[in-house]
Amino acid sequence: MKSKHLLSIMDVSPEEISDLIKSGLQFKESPVGSDLIGKSAALIFEKPSLRTKVSFDVAVTQLGGHPIYLSKDEIGLGTREPISDVARTLSRFVDIIVLRTFSQNNLRDLSDYASVPVINALSDQEHPCQALADLLTIYEKFNGFENIKIAYIGDGNNVAVSLALAAASVGIDFVIASPPQYSIPTNIVEEINKRSLQSNANFSVTSSPSEAVSGANVVYTDVWISMGQEEESDDKLKIFSGFQVNESLLSSTDSSTIFMHPLPAHNEQEISKGLLEHPKSVVFDQAENRLHIQKAILANIIR
Ligand code: NVA
């Protein structure tokens, strides 16, 4: 990778995304590698995590490295110690820093002072590792990215932003159906449009879920209330009530259409009860691919 860090999908070129997908597929075939032998990775998580934390831990271990998990309270990023000091200290011990944090600015500050690569394991603005794993899943399910349309239903959040940027990079059409005030931020739309133009993809926004899923190969949703937004719950539950992915919405799609969700999912909020078990659901294949893509990211960023 040209960029030293992976803070955003904007840090990786369309060619690099394709290479990461190929590398992820190779790691799926052959799970153990030697890329991190003798190396250590600090995994700092300021928010809860199941898939990201475990997949990074296992990925580092299976590449021969040593993962060190650090919680919010242990480190106190910016409270117990300035981010710049944490970055400079950790860079003397470890070879990679993985950070899940509340603010994208924390990632920028950390990477400004770190002399080792920093990977965004989710922030308020982006979830690039999730988006790359999702592309890997879509690639596997459809044997490539030709003539694919993703319909994203719900909040224009970190997951939506990274996925829309990643889709635009590889020529996948993307439509988001959301309440207008919760669509993807306009500065990001500019970058999506730029990448879409280069890859010949189509990006659009709507407030109609049924319009969005028409002709979609992938129906995707995520939580309405992301970690850190809990005090907005009452308002958001009301605003998003018409944006649930359910049996009736999926029944209007083609038999080959797949349903994706990064998890954790909330029954009777963004999905109806039982949707993870729907025949179109690929959510656990999607979760598994987090492990394969984390290895691709780690192996490529360390080079
Ligand atoms: N948008 C969600 C994603 C969780 C994987 C959040 O930030 O909480």
mmCIF file of C-alpha atoms and ligand atoms in Angstrom:
data_model
loop_
_atom_site.group_PDB
_atom_site.id
_atom_site.type_symbol
_atom_site.label_atom_id
_atom_site.label_comp_id
_atom_site.label_asym_id
_atom_site.label_seq_id
_atom_site.Cartn_x
_atom_site.Cartn_y
_atom_site.Cartn_z
ATOM 1 C CA MET A 1 0.000 0.000 0.000
ATOM 2 C CA LYS A 2 1.223 3.461 -0.889
ATOM 3 C CA SER A 3 -0.272 5.078 2.197
ATOM 4 C CA LYS A 4 1.485 4.125 5.382
ATOM 5 C CA HIS A 5 -1.804 4.029 7.313
ATOM 6 C CA LEU A 6 -5.341 2.740 6.730
ATOM 7 C CA LEU A 7 -7.524 5.391 8.331
ATOM 8 C CA SER A 8 -10.095 5.633 5.545
ATOM 9 C CA ILE A 9 -11.016 3.871 2.310
ATOM 10 C CA MET A 10 -9.678 7.084 0.734
ATOM 11 C CA ASP A 11 -6.194 5.888 1.768
ATOM 12 C CA VAL A 12 -6.379 2.976 -0.686
ATOM 13 C CA SER A 13 -6.506 3.245 -4.456
ATOM 14 C CA PRO A 14 -8.915 1.117 -6.519
ATOM 15 C CA GLU A 15 -5.947 -1.064 -7.589
ATOM 16 C CA GLU A 16 -4.876 -1.539 -3.969
ATOM 17 C CA ILE A 17 -8.433 -2.541 -3.043
ATOM 18 C CA SER A 18 -8.404 -5.214 -5.755
ATOM 19 C CA ASP A 19 -5.027 -6.458 -4.522
ATOM 20 C CA LEU A 20 -6.316 -6.655 -0.932
ATOM 21 C CA ILE A 21 -9.343 -8.679 -2.070
ATOM 22 C CA LYS A 22 -7.079 -11.101 -3.958
ATOM 23 C CA SER A 23 -4.788 -11.369 -0.965
ATOM 24 C CA GLY A 24 -7.796 -11.982 1.342
ATOM 25 C CA LEU A 25 -8.959 -14.808 -0.933
ATOM 26 C CA GLN A 26 -5.473 -16.343 -0.806
ATOM 27 C CA PHE A 27 -5.441 -16.202 2.989
ATOM 28 C CA LYS A 28 -8.849 -17.890 2.991
ATOM 29 C CA GLU A 29 -7.333 -20.777 0.996
ATOM 30 C CA SER A 30 -4.173 -20.893 3.048
ATOM 31 C CA PRO A 31 -4.784 -19.367 6.512
ATOM 32 C CA VAL A 32 -1.336 -19.440 8.104
ATOM 33 C CA GLY A 33 1.417 -17.024 7.049
ATOM 34 C CA SER A 34 4.786 -15.755 8.162
ATOM 35 C CA ASP A 35 4.345 -12.030 7.453
ATOM 36 C CA LEU A 36 4.347 -10.993 11.126
ATOM 37 C CA ILE A 37 6.936 -13.371 12.596
ATOM 38 C CA GLY A 38 8.801 -11.520 15.323
ATOM 39 C CA LYS A 39 6.390 -8.575 15.141
ATOM 40 C CA SER A 40 3.772 -7.247 17.560
ATOM 41 C CA ALA A 41 0.514 -5.364 17.072
ATOM 42 C CA ALA A 42 -1.174 -3.127 19.654
ATOM 43 C CA LEU A 43 -4.959 -3.493 19.436
ATOM 44 C CA ILE A 44 -6.534 -0.492 21.171
ATOM 45 C CA PHE A 45 -10.301 -0.656 21.587
ATOM 46 C CA GLU A 46 -12.131 2.325 23.108
ATOM 47 C CA LYS A 47 -15.510 0.802 22.178
ATOM 48 C CA PRO A 48 -16.916 -2.740 22.441
ATOM 49 C CA SER A 49 -16.010 -5.198 19.683
ATOM 50 C CA LEU A 50 -16.520 -8.874 18.893
ATOM 51 C CA ARG A 51 -15.706 -9.450 15.207
ATOM 52 C CA THR A 52 -13.030 -6.799 14.769
ATOM 53 C CA LYS A 53 -11.172 -7.574 17.973
ATOM 54 C CA VAL A 54 -11.196 -11.350 17.620
ATOM 55 C CA SER A 55 -10.420 -11.314 13.886
ATOM 56 C CA PHE A 56 -7.435 -8.982 14.374
ATOM 57 C CA ASP A 57 -6.162 -11.058 17.307
ATOM 58 C CA VAL A 58 -6.445 -14.334 15.379
ATOM 59 C CA ALA A 59 -5.089 -12.758 12.168
ATOM 60 C CA VAL A 60 -1.960 -11.425 13.902
ATOM 61 C CA THR A 61 -1.417 -14.793 15.597
ATOM 62 C CA GLN A 62 -1.902 -16.832 12.388
ATOM 63 C CA LEU A 63 0.623 -14.574 10.613
ATOM 64 C CA GLY A 64 3.173 -15.386 13.314
ATOM 65 C CA GLY A 65 2.876 -12.142 15.275
ATOM 66 C CA HIS A 66 1.942 -11.184 18.822
ATOM 67 C CA PRO A 67 -1.291 -9.217 19.466
ATOM 68 C CA ILE A 68 -1.517 -6.986 22.551
ATOM 69 C CA TYR A 69 -5.045 -5.924 23.476
ATOM 70 C CA LEU A 70 -5.404 -2.597 25.261
ATOM 71 C CA SER A 71 -8.727 -1.269 26.568
ATOM 72 C CA LYS A 72 -9.877 2.335 26.823
ATOM 73 C CA ASP A 73 -9.228 2.491 30.569
ATOM 74 C CA GLU A 74 -5.734 1.033 30.366
ATOM 75 C CA ILE A 75 -4.535 3.598 27.848
ATOM 76 C CA GLY A 76 -6.722 6.660 28.489
ATOM 77 C CA LEU A 77 -6.020 8.092 25.012
ATOM 78 C CA GLY A 78 -5.911 11.860 25.419
ATOM 79 C CA THR A 79 -6.960 11.681 29.077
ATOM 80 C CA ARG A 80 -4.343 9.695 30.997
ATOM 81 C CA GLU A 81 -1.762 10.607 28.383
ATOM 82 C CA PRO A 82 -1.690 12.775 25.224
ATOM 83 C CA ILE A 83 -2.281 10.815 21.997
ATOM 84 C CA SER A 84 1.061 12.056 20.660
ATOM 85 C CA ASP A 85 2.905 10.458 23.607
ATOM 86 C CA VAL A 86 0.993 7.167 23.284
ATOM 87 C CA ALA A 87 1.858 7.096 19.557
ATOM 88 C CA ARG A 88 5.559 7.756 20.110
ATOM 89 C CA THR A 89 5.837 5.269 22.964
ATOM 90 C CA LEU A 90 3.967 2.422 21.257
ATOM 91 C CA SER A 91 6.022 2.957 18.078
ATOM 92 C CA ARG A 92 9.138 1.993 20.084
ATOM 93 C CA PHE A 93 7.559 -1.354 21.076
ATOM 94 C CA VAL A 94 5.196 -2.574 18.369
ATOM 95 C CA ASP A 95 5.114 -2.776 14.578
ATOM 96 C CA ILE A 96 1.448 -1.940 13.957
ATOM 97 C CA ILE A 97 -1.233 -0.046 15.893
ATOM 98 C CA VAL A 98 -4.909 -0.931 15.405
ATOM 99 C CA LEU A 99 -7.339 1.580 16.923
ATOM 100 C CA ARG A 100 -11.117 1.584 17.448
ATOM 101 C CA THR A 101 -12.054 5.022 18.684
ATOM 102 C CA PHE A 102 -14.826 7.586 18.965
ATOM 103 C CA SER A 103 -13.291 10.231 16.732
ATOM 104 C CA GLN A 104 -11.538 10.084 13.378
ATOM 105 C CA ASN A 105 -9.384 12.953 14.728
ATOM 106 C CA ASN A 106 -7.873 10.563 17.277
ATOM 107 C CA LEU A 107 -6.746 8.342 14.400
ATOM 108 C CA ARG A 108 -5.268 11.340 12.576
ATOM 109 C CA ASP A 109 -3.444 12.481 15.726
ATOM 110 C CA LEU A 110 -2.143 8.986 16.439
ATOM 111 C CA SER A 111 -0.926 8.473 12.865
ATOM 112 C CA ASP A 112 0.711 11.935 12.814
ATOM 113 C CA TYR A 113 2.984 10.876 15.668
ATOM 114 C CA ALA A 114 3.327 7.108 15.086
ATOM 115 C CA SER A 115 6.312 5.838 13.146
ATOM 116 C CA VAL A 116 4.489 2.521 12.543
ATOM 117 C CA PRO A 117 1.320 1.895 10.477
ATOM 118 C CA VAL A 118 -2.033 2.753 12.090
ATOM 119 C CA ILE A 119 -5.220 0.887 11.099
ATOM 120 C CA ASN A 120 -8.731 2.222 11.708
ATOM 121 C CA ALA A 121 -10.743 -0.515 13.440
ATOM 122 C CA LEU A 122 -13.862 1.750 13.392
ATOM 123 C CA SER A 123 -14.348 5.413 14.151
ATOM 124 C CA ASP A 124 -17.302 7.788 14.093
ATOM 125 C CA GLN A 125 -16.651 8.390 10.372
ATOM 126 C CA GLU A 126 -15.423 5.141 8.832
ATOM 127 C CA HIS A 127 -15.085 1.376 9.145
ATOM 128 C CA PRO A 128 -12.659 0.586 6.303
ATOM 129 C CA CYS A 129 -11.791 -2.983 7.386
ATOM 130 C CA GLN A 130 -15.488 -3.881 7.363
ATOM 131 C CA ALA A 131 -15.959 -2.438 3.859
ATOM 132 C CA LEU A 132 -12.978 -4.358 2.481
ATOM 133 C CA ALA A 133 -14.279 -7.607 3.999
ATOM 134 C CA ASP A 134 -17.711 -6.840 2.524
ATOM 135 C CA LEU A 135 -16.216 -6.437 -0.944
ATOM 136 C CA LEU A 136 -14.489 -9.791 -0.466
ATOM 137 C CA THR A 137 -17.873 -11.368 0.363
ATOM 138 C CA ILE A 138 -19.568 -9.753 -2.643
ATOM 139 C CA TYR A 139 -16.689 -10.822 -4.905
ATOM 140 C CA GLU A 140 -17.055 -14.437 -3.746
ATOM 141 C CA LYS A 141 -20.833 -14.552 -3.999
ATOM 142 C CA PHE A 142 -20.975 -13.044 -7.512
ATOM 143 C CA ASN A 143 -17.589 -14.118 -8.922
ATOM 144 C CA GLY A 144 -16.511 -10.513 -9.322
ATOM 145 C CA PHE A 145 -17.932 -6.995 -9.289
ATOM 146 C CA GLU A 146 -19.541 -6.854 -12.770
ATOM 147 C CA ASN A 147 -23.082 -5.459 -12.867
ATOM 148 C CA ILE A 148 -23.512 -5.370 -9.096
ATOM 149 C CA LYS A 149 -25.803 -2.972 -7.275
ATOM 150 C CA ILE A 150 -25.802 -2.524 -3.493
ATOM 151 C CA ALA A 151 -28.922 -1.085 -1.857
ATOM 152 C CA TYR A 152 -27.976 0.240 1.579
ATOM 153 C CA ILE A 153 -31.057 0.851 3.746
ATOM 154 C CA GLY A 154 -30.695 2.966 6.891
ATOM 155 C CA ASP A 155 -28.237 5.308 8.547
ATOM 156 C CA GLY A 156 -25.531 7.008 6.451
ATOM 157 C CA ASN A 157 -23.028 6.101 9.169
ATOM 158 C CA ASN A 158 -19.382 4.924 9.345
ATOM 159 C CA VAL A 159 -20.234 1.563 7.734
ATOM 160 C CA ALA A 160 -22.251 3.189 4.919
ATOM 161 C CA VAL A 161 -19.510 5.743 4.174
ATOM 162 C CA SER A 162 -16.719 3.168 3.891
ATOM 163 C CA LEU A 163 -18.862 0.746 1.893
ATOM 164 C CA ALA A 164 -20.028 3.443 -0.550
ATOM 165 C CA LEU A 165 -16.423 4.608 -1.087
ATOM 166 C CA ALA A 166 -15.215 1.036 -1.553
ATOM 167 C CA ALA A 167 -18.060 0.155 -3.943
ATOM 168 C CA ALA A 168 -17.410 3.259 -6.044
ATOM 169 C CA SER A 169 -13.729 2.309 -6.239
ATOM 170 C CA VAL A 170 -14.408 -1.079 -7.850
ATOM 171 C CA GLY A 171 -17.319 -0.121 -10.105
ATOM 172 C CA ILE A 172 -20.232 -1.309 -7.959
ATOM 173 C CA ASP A 173 -23.455 0.729 -8.140
ATOM 174 C CA PHE A 174 -24.579 1.985 -4.739
ATOM 175 C CA VAL A 175 -27.873 3.475 -3.637
ATOM 176 C CA ILE A 176 -28.606 4.569 -0.088
ATOM 177 C CA ALA A 177 -32.167 4.827 1.176
ATOM 178 C CA SER A 178 -32.246 6.916 4.345
ATOM 179 C CA PRO A 179 -34.087 9.790 5.973
ATOM 180 C CA PRO A 180 -32.552 12.795 4.125
ATOM 181 C CA GLN A 181 -30.892 14.241 7.250
ATOM 182 C CA TYR A 182 -29.140 10.897 7.852
ATOM 183 C CA SER A 183 -27.740 10.331 4.391
ATOM 184 C CA ILE A 184 -24.019 10.183 3.581
ATOM 185 C CA PRO A 185 -22.274 13.554 4.322
ATOM 186 C CA THR A 186 -21.879 15.803 1.248
ATOM 187 C CA ASN A 187 -18.074 16.028 1.437
ATOM 188 C CA ILE A 188 -17.933 12.221 1.207
ATOM 189 C CA VAL A 189 -20.461 12.182 -1.649
ATOM 190 C CA GLU A 190 -18.000 14.292 -3.657
ATOM 191 C CA GLU A 191 -15.282 11.660 -3.226
ATOM 192 C CA ILE A 192 -17.757 8.837 -3.983
ATOM 193 C CA ASN A 193 -18.804 10.618 -7.183
ATOM 194 C CA LYS A 194 -15.155 11.091 -8.172
ATOM 195 C CA ARG A 195 -14.410 7.380 -7.713
ATOM 196 C CA SER A 196 -17.713 6.384 -9.394
ATOM 197 C CA LEU A 197 -16.835 8.461 -12.441
ATOM 198 C CA GLN A 198 -13.470 6.693 -12.754
ATOM 199 C CA SER A 199 -14.962 3.202 -12.319
ATOM 200 C CA ASN A 200 -18.162 3.841 -14.297
ATOM 201 C CA ALA A 201 -20.338 3.163 -11.252
ATOM 202 C CA ASN A 202 -23.578 4.820 -10.318
ATOM 203 C CA PHE A 203 -24.153 6.399 -6.885
ATOM 204 C CA SER A 204 -27.557 7.691 -5.823
ATOM 205 C CA VAL A 205 -29.618 8.609 -2.772
ATOM 206 C CA THR A 206 -33.306 8.121 -2.107
ATOM 207 C CA SER A 207 -35.685 8.110 0.819
ATOM 208 C CA SER A 208 -37.559 5.067 -0.520
ATOM 209 C CA PRO A 209 -36.296 1.595 0.549
ATOM 210 C CA SER A 210 -38.518 -0.146 -2.044
ATOM 211 C CA GLU A 211 -37.137 2.050 -4.820
ATOM 212 C CA ALA A 212 -33.578 1.354 -3.605
ATOM 213 C CA VAL A 213 -33.880 -2.445 -3.593
ATOM 214 C CA SER A 214 -35.320 -2.591 -7.108
ATOM 215 C CA GLY A 215 -32.719 -4.469 -9.182
ATOM 216 C CA ALA A 216 -30.324 -4.751 -6.213
ATOM 217 C CA ASN A 217 -27.974 -7.735 -5.925
ATOM 218 C CA VAL A 218 -27.073 -6.861 -2.339
ATOM 219 C CA VAL A 219 -29.420 -5.484 0.322
ATOM 220 C CA TYR A 220 -27.342 -4.109 3.181
ATOM 221 C CA THR A 221 -28.230 -2.544 6.497
ATOM 222 C CA ASP A 222 -26.540 -1.559 9.764
ATOM 223 C CA VAL A 223 -27.707 -0.395 13.180
ATOM 224 C CA TRP A 224 -29.647 2.867 13.403
ATOM 225 C CA ILE A 225 -27.882 3.855 16.624
ATOM 226 C CA SER A 226 -24.127 3.470 16.423
ATOM 227 C CA MET A 227 -21.875 3.135 19.454
ATOM 228 C CA GLY A 228 -21.576 6.550 21.096
ATOM 229 C CA GLN A 229 -24.960 7.816 19.803
ATOM 230 C CA GLU A 230 -27.068 6.239 22.536
ATOM 231 C CA GLU A 231 -28.638 9.521 23.652
ATOM 232 C CA GLU A 232 -30.148 9.959 20.166
ATOM 233 C CA SER A 233 -31.970 6.597 20.459
ATOM 234 C CA ASP A 234 -35.541 7.809 21.012
ATOM 235 C CA ASP A 235 -35.461 10.249 18.100
ATOM 236 C CA LYS A 236 -33.703 7.896 15.714
ATOM 237 C CA LEU A 237 -35.996 4.945 16.435
ATOM 238 C CA LYS A 238 -38.929 7.106 15.347
ATOM 239 C CA ILE A 239 -37.219 8.670 12.320
ATOM 240 C CA PHE A 240 -35.963 5.327 10.969
ATOM 241 C CA SER A 241 -39.142 3.298 11.567
ATOM 242 C CA GLY A 242 -39.894 3.081 7.816
ATOM 243 C CA PHE A 243 -36.360 1.916 6.987
ATOM 244 C CA GLN A 244 -36.445 -1.632 8.329
ATOM 245 C CA VAL A 245 -35.148 -4.476 6.186
ATOM 246 C CA ASN A 246 -37.753 -7.242 6.475
ATOM 247 C CA GLU A 247 -39.211 -10.263 4.670
ATOM 248 C CA SER A 248 -41.510 -8.118 2.600
ATOM 249 C CA LEU A 249 -38.690 -5.849 1.352
ATOM 250 C CA LEU A 250 -36.471 -8.858 0.550
ATOM 251 C CA SER A 251 -39.316 -10.678 -1.214
ATOM 252 C CA SER A 252 -39.358 -7.953 -3.865
ATOM 253 C CA THR A 253 -35.748 -8.776 -4.819
ATOM 254 C CA ASP A 254 -34.316 -11.360 -7.220
ATOM 255 C CA SER A 255 -33.734 -14.939 -6.014
ATOM 256 C CA SER A 256 -29.956 -14.381 -6.277
ATOM 257 C CA THR A 257 -29.997 -11.212 -4.133
ATOM 258 C CA ILE A 258 -28.053 -11.488 -0.867
ATOM 259 C CA PHE A 259 -28.673 -9.780 2.473
ATOM 260 C CA MET A 260 -25.711 -8.361 4.430
ATOM 261 C CA HIS A 261 -25.283 -6.791 7.883
ATOM 262 C CA PRO A 262 -21.969 -6.083 9.673
ATOM 263 C CA LEU A 263 -23.498 -7.140 13.059
ATOM 264 C CA PRO A 264 -24.406 -6.777 15.850
ATOM 265 C CA ALA A 265 -28.014 -6.677 14.605
ATOM 266 C CA HIS A 266 -31.105 -5.429 16.394
ATOM 267 C CA ASN A 267 -34.291 -7.402 15.867
ATOM 268 C CA GLU A 268 -37.370 -5.227 15.341
ATOM 269 C CA GLN A 269 -35.201 -2.193 14.658
ATOM 270 C CA GLU A 270 -33.149 -2.211 11.425
ATOM 271 C CA ILE A 271 -34.163 -5.841 10.738
ATOM 272 C CA SER A 272 -37.308 -7.836 11.413
ATOM 273 C CA LYS A 273 -36.966 -10.813 13.742
ATOM 274 C CA GLY A 274 -35.320 -13.850 12.149
ATOM 275 C CA LEU A 275 -33.831 -12.033 9.179
ATOM 276 C CA LEU A 276 -30.305 -13.311 9.896
ATOM 277 C CA GLU A 277 -31.686 -16.816 9.199
ATOM 278 C CA HIS A 278 -33.379 -15.743 5.936
ATOM 279 C CA PRO A 279 -32.254 -17.807 2.895
ATOM 280 C CA LYS A 280 -30.797 -14.639 1.356
ATOM 281 C CA SER A 281 -28.719 -13.850 4.456
ATOM 282 C CA VAL A 282 -24.936 -14.268 4.172
ATOM 283 C CA VAL A 283 -24.124 -12.455 7.408
ATOM 284 C CA PHE A 284 -21.956 -15.170 8.952
ATOM 285 C CA ASP A 285 -19.943 -15.710 5.759
ATOM 286 C CA GLN A 286 -19.552 -11.918 5.843
ATOM 287 C CA ALA A 287 -18.365 -12.073 9.470
ATOM 288 C CA GLU A 288 -15.870 -14.846 8.650
ATOM 289 C CA ASN A 289 -14.357 -12.759 5.873
ATOM 290 C CA ARG A 290 -13.294 -10.167 8.448
ATOM 291 C CA LEU A 291 -10.528 -12.608 9.443
ATOM 292 C CA HIS A 292 -9.254 -13.164 5.903
ATOM 293 C CA ILE A 293 -9.226 -9.480 4.989
ATOM 294 C CA GLN A 294 -7.532 -8.462 8.276
ATOM 295 C CA LYS A 295 -4.636 -10.733 7.301
ATOM 296 C CA ALA A 296 -4.469 -9.138 3.858
ATOM 297 C CA ILE A 297 -4.451 -5.657 5.421
ATOM 298 C CA LEU A 298 -1.819 -6.546 8.035
ATOM 299 C CA ALA A 299 0.464 -8.323 5.565
ATOM 300 C CA ASN A 300 0.229 -5.505 3.023
ATOM 301 C CA ILE A 301 0.627 -2.608 5.443
ATOM 302 C CA ILE A 302 3.759 -4.058 7.060
ATOM 303 C CA ARG A 303 5.649 -4.385 3.764
HETATM 304 N N1 NVA B 1 -22.273 1.576 12.876
HETATM 305 C C1 NVA B 1 -21.971 0.633 13.918
HETATM 306 C C2 NVA B 1 -21.083 -0.441 13.394
HETATM 307 C C3 NVA B 1 -20.761 -1.552 14.342
HETATM 308 C C4 NVA B 1 -19.904 -2.632 13.727
HETATM 309 C C5 NVA B 1 -21.317 1.369 15.078
HETATM 310 O O1 NVA B 1 -20.476 2.249 14.846
HETATM 311 O O2 NVA B 1 -21.661 1.089 16.222
#
